[in-house]
Coordinates of C-alpha atoms in Angstrom, one line a residue:
Chain A
X1 CA -36.5 -5.6 9.3
X2 CA -35.1 -2.2 8.7
X3 CA -38.5 -0.7 9.1
X4 CA -38.7 -2.3 12.5
X5 CA -35.5 -0.7 13.6
X6 CA -36.6 2.7 12.4
X7 CA -39.9 2.3 14.2
X8 CA -38.0 1.5 17.4
X9 CA -36.0 4.7 17.0
X10 CA -38.9 6.9 16.1
X11 CA -41.1 5.9 19.0
X12 CA -38.5 6.5 21.7
X13 CA -39.7 10.0 22.5
X14 CA -43.3 11.0 22.6
X15 CA -44.7 14.3 23.8
X16 CA -48.2 15.0 24.9
X17 CA -49.8 18.4 25.7
X18 CA -52.5 18.3 28.4
X19 CA -54.6 21.2 29.7
X20 CA -55.8 20.6 33.2
X21 CA -59.1 22.2 34.1
X22 CA -59.0 25.1 36.6
X23 CA -58.7 23.9 40.1
X24 CA -59.1 25.8 43.4
X25 CA -56.0 26.8 45.4
X26 CA -54.6 23.7 47.1
X27 CA -53.1 20.3 46.3
X28 CA -54.9 18.0 43.9
X29 CA -54.3 14.4 42.8
X30 CA -53.9 14.3 39.0
X31 CA -52.3 10.8 38.4
X32 CA -55.1 9.6 36.1
X33 CA -54.4 12.5 33.7
X34 CA -50.8 11.3 33.3
X35 CA -51.7 7.6 33.2
X36 CA -53.9 8.1 30.2
X37 CA -51.1 9.2 27.9
X38 CA -49.3 5.9 28.6
X39 CA -52.2 3.9 27.1
X40 CA -50.4 2.4 24.1
X41 CA -47.0 2.2 25.6
X42 CA -45.2 -1.1 26.4
X43 CA -41.9 0.4 27.3
X44 CA -39.4 0.9 30.1
X45 CA -38.2 4.4 30.5
X46 CA -39.2 7.7 32.0
X47 CA -42.3 9.9 32.1
X48 CA -41.4 13.6 32.5
X49 CA -44.3 15.9 33.4
X50 CA -43.7 19.6 33.2
X51 CA -46.0 22.5 34.1
X52 CA -45.6 25.6 31.9
X53 CA -46.4 28.1 34.7
X54 CA -44.6 29.8 37.6
X55 CA -47.3 30.0 40.2
X56 CA -48.4 26.3 40.2
X57 CA -46.2 23.3 40.6
X58 CA -46.1 19.5 40.6
X59 CA -45.0 17.0 43.3
X60 CA -45.5 13.4 44.3
X61 CA -47.0 12.5 47.7
X62 CA -49.5 10.5 49.6
X63 CA -52.5 9.4 47.4
X64 CA -55.0 8.1 50.0
X65 CA -56.0 10.5 52.8
X66 CA -57.2 13.9 51.7
X67 CA -56.1 15.5 55.0
X68 CA -52.5 15.1 53.9
X69 CA -53.2 17.5 51.0
X70 CA -55.1 19.9 53.3
X71 CA -52.1 19.9 55.7
X72 CA -49.8 20.7 52.7
X73 CA -51.8 23.8 52.0
X74 CA -51.8 24.8 55.7
X75 CA -48.1 24.4 56.1
X76 CA -47.0 26.0 52.9
X77 CA -49.2 29.0 53.8
X78 CA -47.3 29.3 57.1
X79 CA -43.8 28.7 55.6
X80 CA -44.4 31.1 52.7
X81 CA -46.9 33.7 54.0
X82 CA -48.8 36.3 52.1
X83 CA -48.0 40.0 52.7
X84 CA -44.5 39.4 54.1
X85 CA -43.1 42.9 54.8
X86 CA -40.1 42.3 52.5
X87 CA -42.1 41.5 49.3
X88 CA -41.6 44.1 46.6
X89 CA -43.5 42.2 43.8
X90 CA -47.0 42.9 45.1
X91 CA -49.0 44.3 42.2
X92 CA -50.4 41.0 41.1
X93 CA -52.2 40.3 44.4
X94 CA -51.1 39.0 47.8
X95 CA -51.3 35.4 46.6
X96 CA -48.9 35.9 43.7
X97 CA -45.4 36.2 45.2
X98 CA -45.9 33.4 47.7
X99 CA -47.2 31.3 44.7
X100 CA -43.9 31.9 42.8
X101 CA -41.8 30.9 45.9
X102 CA -43.9 27.8 46.6
X103 CA -43.7 26.8 42.9
X104 CA -39.9 26.7 43.0
X105 CA -39.8 24.9 46.4
X106 CA -41.9 22.1 45.0
X107 CA -40.7 22.4 41.4
X108 CA -42.3 22.6 37.9
X109 CA -41.9 18.9 37.1
X110 CA -42.0 15.3 38.2
X111 CA -40.1 12.4 36.5
X112 CA -41.5 8.9 37.1
X113 CA -40.0 5.7 35.9
X114 CA -42.0 3.6 33.5
X115 CA -41.9 -0.2 33.9
X116 CA -43.7 -2.4 31.5
X117 CA -45.7 0.5 30.2
X118 CA -47.0 1.7 33.7
X119 CA -45.8 4.4 36.0
X120 CA -43.6 2.7 38.6
X121 CA -45.1 4.7 41.5
X122 CA -45.0 3.3 45.0
X123 CA -48.3 2.0 46.5
X124 CA -49.0 5.3 48.3
X125 CA -47.6 7.7 45.7
X126 CA -49.8 10.0 43.6
X127 CA -49.0 13.0 41.4
X128 CA -50.2 16.3 42.7
X129 CA -51.0 19.6 41.0
X130 CA -50.1 22.2 43.5
X131 CA -52.3 25.2 42.7
X132 CA -50.8 28.2 44.5
X133 CA -53.1 31.0 43.1
X134 CA -56.6 31.7 44.3
X135 CA -57.8 31.7 40.7
X136 CA -55.1 30.1 38.7
X137 CA -57.2 29.0 35.7
X138 CA -56.4 26.0 33.5
X139 CA -52.8 24.8 33.6
X140 CA -50.8 23.4 30.7
X141 CA -48.7 20.3 31.1
X142 CA -46.1 18.8 28.7
X143 CA -45.6 15.1 29.2
X144 CA -42.5 13.6 27.5
X145 CA -42.0 9.9 27.4
X146 CA -38.5 8.7 26.9
Chain B
X1 CA -25.4 -4.1 10.3
X2 CA -29.1 -4.1 11.0
X3 CA -28.5 -6.1 14.2
X4 CA -26.1 -3.4 15.4
X5 CA -28.7 -0.7 14.9
X6 CA -31.2 -2.8 16.8
X7 CA -28.8 -3.4 19.6
X8 CA -28.1 0.3 20.0
X9 CA -31.8 0.9 20.3
X10 CA -32.4 -1.9 22.8
X11 CA -29.7 -1.0 25.3
X12 CA -30.8 2.7 25.6
X13 CA -32.8 2.2 28.8
X14 CA -31.9 0.0 31.7
X15 CA -33.8 -0.2 34.9
X16 CA -32.6 -1.5 38.3
X17 CA -34.6 -2.0 41.5
X18 CA -32.6 -1.5 44.8
X19 CA -33.8 -1.9 48.4
X20 CA -31.9 0.2 50.8
X21 CA -31.5 -1.2 54.3
X22 CA -33.5 0.6 57.1
X23 CA -31.7 3.7 58.2
X24 CA -32.3 6.0 61.2
X25 CA -34.1 9.3 60.8
X26 CA -31.7 11.8 59.2
X27 CA -29.6 12.3 56.0
X28 CA -27.4 9.5 54.7
X29 CA -24.9 9.3 51.9
X30 CA -25.9 6.5 49.4
X31 CA -23.8 7.3 46.4
X32 CA -22.1 3.9 46.3
X33 CA -25.5 2.1 46.0
X34 CA -26.2 4.1 42.8
X35 CA -22.7 3.8 41.4
X36 CA -22.8 0.0 41.5
X37 CA -25.6 -0.2 38.9
X38 CA -23.4 1.7 36.4
X39 CA -20.8 -1.1 36.5
X40 CA -21.0 -2.3 32.9
X41 CA -22.0 1.0 31.4
X42 CA -19.9 3.0 29.0
X43 CA -22.5 5.5 28.0
X44 CA -23.3 9.2 28.1
X45 CA -26.8 9.9 29.4
X46 CA -28.8 10.3 32.5
X47 CA -29.2 8.2 35.7
X48 CA -32.7 8.8 37.3
X49 CA -33.0 7.6 40.9
X50 CA -36.6 7.4 42.2
X51 CA -37.8 6.5 45.7
X52 CA -41.1 4.8 45.9
X53 CA -42.2 6.3 49.2
X54 CA -43.8 9.5 50.5
X55 CA -42.1 10.0 53.8
X56 CA -38.5 9.7 52.6
X57 CA -36.8 11.6 49.8
X58 CA -33.6 12.0 47.8
X59 CA -31.3 15.0 47.3
X60 CA -27.7 15.9 46.4
X61 CA -25.5 17.8 48.7
X62 CA -22.1 17.9 50.4
X63 CA -20.3 14.6 50.6
X64 CA -17.5 15.2 53.1
X65 CA -18.4 16.7 56.4
X66 CA -21.1 14.8 58.4
X67 CA -22.0 18.0 60.3
X68 CA -23.7 19.2 57.1
X69 CA -26.1 16.3 57.2
X70 CA -26.7 16.8 61.0
X71 CA -27.5 20.5 60.3
X72 CA -29.9 19.4 57.5
X73 CA -31.8 17.4 60.1
X74 CA -31.9 20.2 62.6
X75 CA -33.0 22.8 60.2
X76 CA -35.7 20.7 58.5
X77 CA -37.1 19.9 62.0
X78 CA -37.5 23.7 62.7
X79 CA -38.8 24.5 59.2
X80 CA -41.3 21.6 59.3
X81 CA -42.1 21.0 63.0
X82 CA -43.9 18.1 64.5
X83 CA -47.3 18.7 66.2
X84 CA -48.1 21.9 64.3
X85 CA -51.5 23.0 65.6
X86 CA -52.9 23.0 62.0
X87 CA -52.1 19.4 61.1
X88 CA -55.2 17.2 60.7
X89 CA -53.4 14.1 59.5
X90 CA -52.1 13.0 62.9
X91 CA -53.1 9.3 63.3
X92 CA -49.9 7.9 61.9
X93 CA -47.7 9.6 64.6
X94 CA -46.2 13.0 65.1
X95 CA -43.3 12.3 62.7
X96 CA -45.6 11.4 59.8
X97 CA -47.1 14.6 58.4
X98 CA -43.8 16.5 58.7
X99 CA -42.2 13.6 56.8
X100 CA -44.6 14.0 53.9
X101 CA -44.0 17.7 53.7
X102 CA -40.2 17.4 53.9
X103 CA -40.4 14.6 51.2
X104 CA -42.0 17.0 48.7
X105 CA -39.7 19.8 49.6
X106 CA -36.7 17.7 48.8
X107 CA -38.3 15.6 46.1
X108 CA -38.6 11.8 45.4
X109 CA -35.8 11.7 42.8
X110 CA -32.5 12.9 41.6
X111 CA -31.3 12.9 38.0
X112 CA -27.5 12.8 37.5
X113 CA -25.7 13.1 34.1
X114 CA -23.6 10.1 33.1
X115 CA -20.3 10.9 31.3
X116 CA -18.2 8.0 30.0
X117 CA -20.0 5.6 32.2
X118 CA -19.6 7.5 35.5
X119 CA -21.9 9.8 37.5
X120 CA -20.9 13.4 36.5
X121 CA -21.2 14.6 40.1
X122 CA -19.1 17.6 41.2
X123 CA -16.2 17.0 43.5
X124 CA -18.2 17.7 46.7
X125 CA -21.6 16.2 45.6
X126 CA -23.1 13.0 47.0
X127 CA -26.5 11.5 46.8
X128 CA -28.5 11.5 50.1
X129 CA -31.3 9.3 51.3
X130 CA -33.4 11.7 53.5
X131 CA -35.2 9.5 56.0
X132 CA -37.9 11.6 57.6
X133 CA -39.6 8.9 59.7
X134 CA -38.3 7.7 63.1
X135 CA -38.6 4.1 61.9
X136 CA -39.0 4.2 58.1
X137 CA -37.8 0.7 57.4
X138 CA -36.2 -0.4 54.1
X139 CA -36.7 1.9 51.2
X140 CA -37.2 0.9 47.5
X141 CA -35.4 2.8 44.7
X142 CA -35.9 2.5 41.0
X143 CA -32.8 3.5 39.0
X144 CA -33.4 4.2 35.3
X145 CA -30.4 4.7 33.0
X146 CA -31.2 6.5 29.7
Chain C
X1 CA -31.5 3.7 4.8
X2 CA -29.6 1.7 7.4
X3 CA -27.3 4.7 7.9
X4 CA -30.3 6.9 8.6
X5 CA -31.4 4.5 11.3
X6 CA -28.0 4.4 12.9
X7 CA -27.7 8.2 12.8
X8 CA -30.9 8.6 14.6
X9 CA -29.7 6.3 17.3
X10 CA -26.3 7.8 17.7
X11 CA -27.5 11.4 18.1
X12 CA -30.0 10.7 20.8
X13 CA -27.8 11.9 23.7
X14 CA -25.5 15.0 23.6
X15 CA -23.7 16.5 26.5
X16 CA -22.4 20.0 26.9
X17 CA -20.3 21.5 29.7
X18 CA -20.8 25.2 30.5
X19 CA -19.0 27.3 33.0
X20 CA -21.1 30.3 34.1
X21 CA -19.2 33.4 35.1
X22 CA -19.2 34.3 38.8
X23 CA -22.4 36.0 39.8
X24 CA -23.4 37.8 43.0
X25 CA -25.5 36.1 45.7
X26 CA -29.0 36.1 44.5
X27 CA -31.2 34.7 41.7
X28 CA -30.2 35.2 38.1
X29 CA -31.8 34.4 34.7
X30 CA -29.6 32.1 32.7
X31 CA -32.0 30.9 30.0
X32 CA -29.8 32.1 27.1
X33 CA -26.8 30.0 28.2
X34 CA -28.9 26.9 27.9
X35 CA -30.7 27.8 24.7
X36 CA -27.4 28.2 22.9
X37 CA -26.6 24.5 23.2
X38 CA -29.7 23.6 21.4
X39 CA -28.6 25.5 18.3
X40 CA -28.3 22.6 15.8
X41 CA -31.0 20.5 17.4
X42 CA -34.3 19.7 15.6
X43 CA -35.5 17.1 18.1
X44 CA -38.3 16.4 20.6
X45 CA -37.0 15.3 23.9
X46 CA -35.6 16.6 27.2
X47 CA -32.9 19.1 28.2
X48 CA -31.4 18.2 31.6
X49 CA -29.3 21.0 33.2
X50 CA -27.2 20.0 36.2
X51 CA -25.0 22.2 38.5
X52 CA -22.0 20.4 39.9
X53 CA -22.0 22.3 43.2
X54 CA -23.7 22.1 46.6
X55 CA -24.1 25.8 47.5
X56 CA -25.8 27.0 44.3
X57 CA -28.8 25.6 42.6
X58 CA -31.1 25.8 39.6
X59 CA -34.8 26.5 39.4
X60 CA -37.5 27.8 36.9
X61 CA -39.6 30.8 37.7
X62 CA -40.8 34.2 36.5
X63 CA -38.7 35.7 33.7
X64 CA -40.0 39.3 33.5
X65 CA -40.0 41.3 36.7
X66 CA -36.7 41.5 38.5
X67 CA -38.5 42.1 41.8
X68 CA -39.6 38.5 41.8
X69 CA -36.0 37.5 42.0
X70 CA -35.2 40.0 44.7
X71 CA -38.1 38.6 46.8
X72 CA -36.8 35.1 46.3
X73 CA -33.5 36.2 47.9
X74 CA -35.3 38.0 50.8
X75 CA -37.6 35.1 51.5
X76 CA -35.0 32.3 51.4
X77 CA -32.8 34.4 53.8
X78 CA -35.7 34.4 56.3
X79 CA -36.7 30.8 55.8
X80 CA -33.1 29.6 56.0
X81 CA -31.3 32.1 58.2
X82 CA -27.5 32.6 58.7
X83 CA -26.2 31.9 62.2
X84 CA -29.0 29.6 63.4
X85 CA -28.0 28.5 66.9
X86 CA -28.3 24.8 65.9
X87 CA -25.8 24.9 63.0
X88 CA -22.6 22.9 63.7
X89 CA -21.1 23.3 60.2
X90 CA -19.8 26.8 60.7
X91 CA -16.1 26.9 59.7
X92 CA -16.8 27.9 56.1
X93 CA -18.6 31.1 56.9
X94 CA -22.0 32.1 58.0
X95 CA -23.4 31.9 54.4
X96 CA -22.2 28.3 53.8
X97 CA -24.6 26.1 55.8
X98 CA -27.7 28.1 54.6
X99 CA -26.3 27.8 51.1
X100 CA -26.3 24.0 51.3
X101 CA -29.8 23.9 52.7
X102 CA -31.2 26.3 50.1
X103 CA -29.4 24.3 47.3
X104 CA -31.3 21.1 48.3
X105 CA -34.6 22.9 48.7
X106 CA -34.4 24.3 45.1
X107 CA -32.4 21.3 43.7
X108 CA -29.3 20.9 41.6
X109 CA -31.1 20.5 38.2
X110 CA -33.9 21.4 35.9
X111 CA -35.4 19.3 33.2
X112 CA -37.1 21.1 30.4
X113 CA -39.0 19.5 27.5
X114 CA -37.7 20.2 24.0
X115 CA -40.3 20.6 21.3
X116 CA -39.1 21.1 17.7
X117 CA -35.7 22.0 18.8
X118 CA -36.7 24.6 21.4
X119 CA -37.2 24.6 25.1
X120 CA -40.9 24.2 25.7
X121 CA -41.0 26.8 28.5
X122 CA -44.2 28.6 29.3
X123 CA -44.4 32.3 28.3
X124 CA -43.3 33.5 31.8
X125 CA -40.8 30.8 32.6
X126 CA -37.0 31.3 32.8
X127 CA -34.2 29.3 34.2
X128 CA -32.5 30.7 37.3
X129 CA -29.1 30.3 38.7
X130 CA -29.6 30.5 42.4
X131 CA -26.3 31.7 43.9
X132 CA -26.4 31.1 47.6
X133 CA -22.8 32.1 48.5
X134 CA -21.6 35.6 48.9
X135 CA -18.6 34.8 46.6
X136 CA -19.5 31.6 44.9
X137 CA -17.2 32.0 41.9
X138 CA -17.8 30.4 38.5
X139 CA -20.2 27.5 38.4
X140 CA -20.1 24.4 36.2
X141 CA -23.1 23.1 34.5
X142 CA -23.6 19.8 32.6
X143 CA -26.4 20.0 29.9
X144 CA -27.6 16.6 28.6
X145 CA -30.0 16.5 25.7
X146 CA -31.9 13.3 25.3

C-alpha cells in the first residue's frame, strides 16, 4: 500500500518535450500533438503547453473553419505591421519585430483543464500554433501535466 | 498514517463546472462566481479558470470603476473592428470574427494564486468575463484547483 | 518510507511574495528575480508568476537586444494611445486607461515549466515586467511553484 501512495505522488507531474515540424507563417491547429501525450493518463488536472520561442506563440480558438485562421493572420498583420517607422530592432528582417510583438499579445503558452484523462476543450476549441516568422523552422514545446 | 498520505494526494486537484448566465456584449465582473468554489478550501495553490468558448474570454483588471470596463469595450471595438474588408469568415454575423480575435488577445483563461484558501488578487483586481458576441448566451467555465 | 511519501506531498506547492523596485514606464527583464526563488528546488513542475496590479503586466520575450523592449513600448503606445476620444475613465491621468488595456492584452501572469529545478525557458526567452504607468511604484508579485 505504501508503494501505491508513492506512485500517486510520483506521477503527479509529467513533462514531455515535443518538436513541431516547420510550418508556414500563419495559424495552425496542433491539438492532436498535445492529445497524444495524454495517452496513458486517467487524471483530473491541467495540461500546460509552453513554446520555447519568442517569435511564435500558442492560443486557443475556433477549430472548424480554416477561414477563421486566415482572418487571424490578416488582422494581426494590420494590427502589428511590418516596417513601422518606429521599429529600431530591424536587422533580423521585417517580419522579426512584428513576430515578437504578436508573440506576446497571444502568449507563449496555453493551459487546458484535463477531465478524466482528456483535454476539457469546448466543442469548437482547438490549440493553435501561431507562426509569426516567414521561415520559423521547427518549434519546441514543453508539455507539463499536473 | 498511510491513509493520511493518500488523502493528501487525492485532494490536490478539484474541478468545478460553472455555467454563467447570458450577459450582454461587454466586460463583466465575475469574481464572486469563482470565489464560491473555494468555499471549503484551506490550501495554497492555484485556481485555473477556463472558458470553453472561442468568442468570449477571461481577463483580470480593475474591479472598482465601471467606466474602465466601458472603455475596454470601446477600445477593443476600435482595435478589432467589425466588417474589416479582409475578413473572409463572415457568415456568422459581423460580430463573430472580431469576437474570435478579441478572445485570443485576452485569452480563454486566468490563473490566480490561492493563499490560505483565498484568491490572492491585488486590492484592485477582479476577474472579468469578456463577452464579445451580441448574444453570446450562457458560457461554460471549468475551474481547476491545484 | 512513509515519511518520504508525506514529504513529497507536502512540498508540492510553495509560494513566494516578491516586491519589485519601482521601474520606469517600459519593458524590463526580471528573470533573475524569479530564478532566485527556485534556489532549493530540484523538481519538475510549473512556476506561476502573478502581478497583483491592473496597470502593469508580465510577459515573456526576447532577452538579448534592448531595442526589442524599446519597440514594444513604441508599438503598444500606438496600438493603445493616450487620450483616445472615447475614454471615459480619465481622472487618474492620461496614462492610466491605456495602462489597464495594455495590462489585459499582455496579461497579469506567466507560467513557466520547471525542469530539474530550473526554468525551462528557451535560449532567447526572458520574463518581462511591463510597466505601463509613468510612475507605477513598486510592484508585488506572487510566485507559486507547483
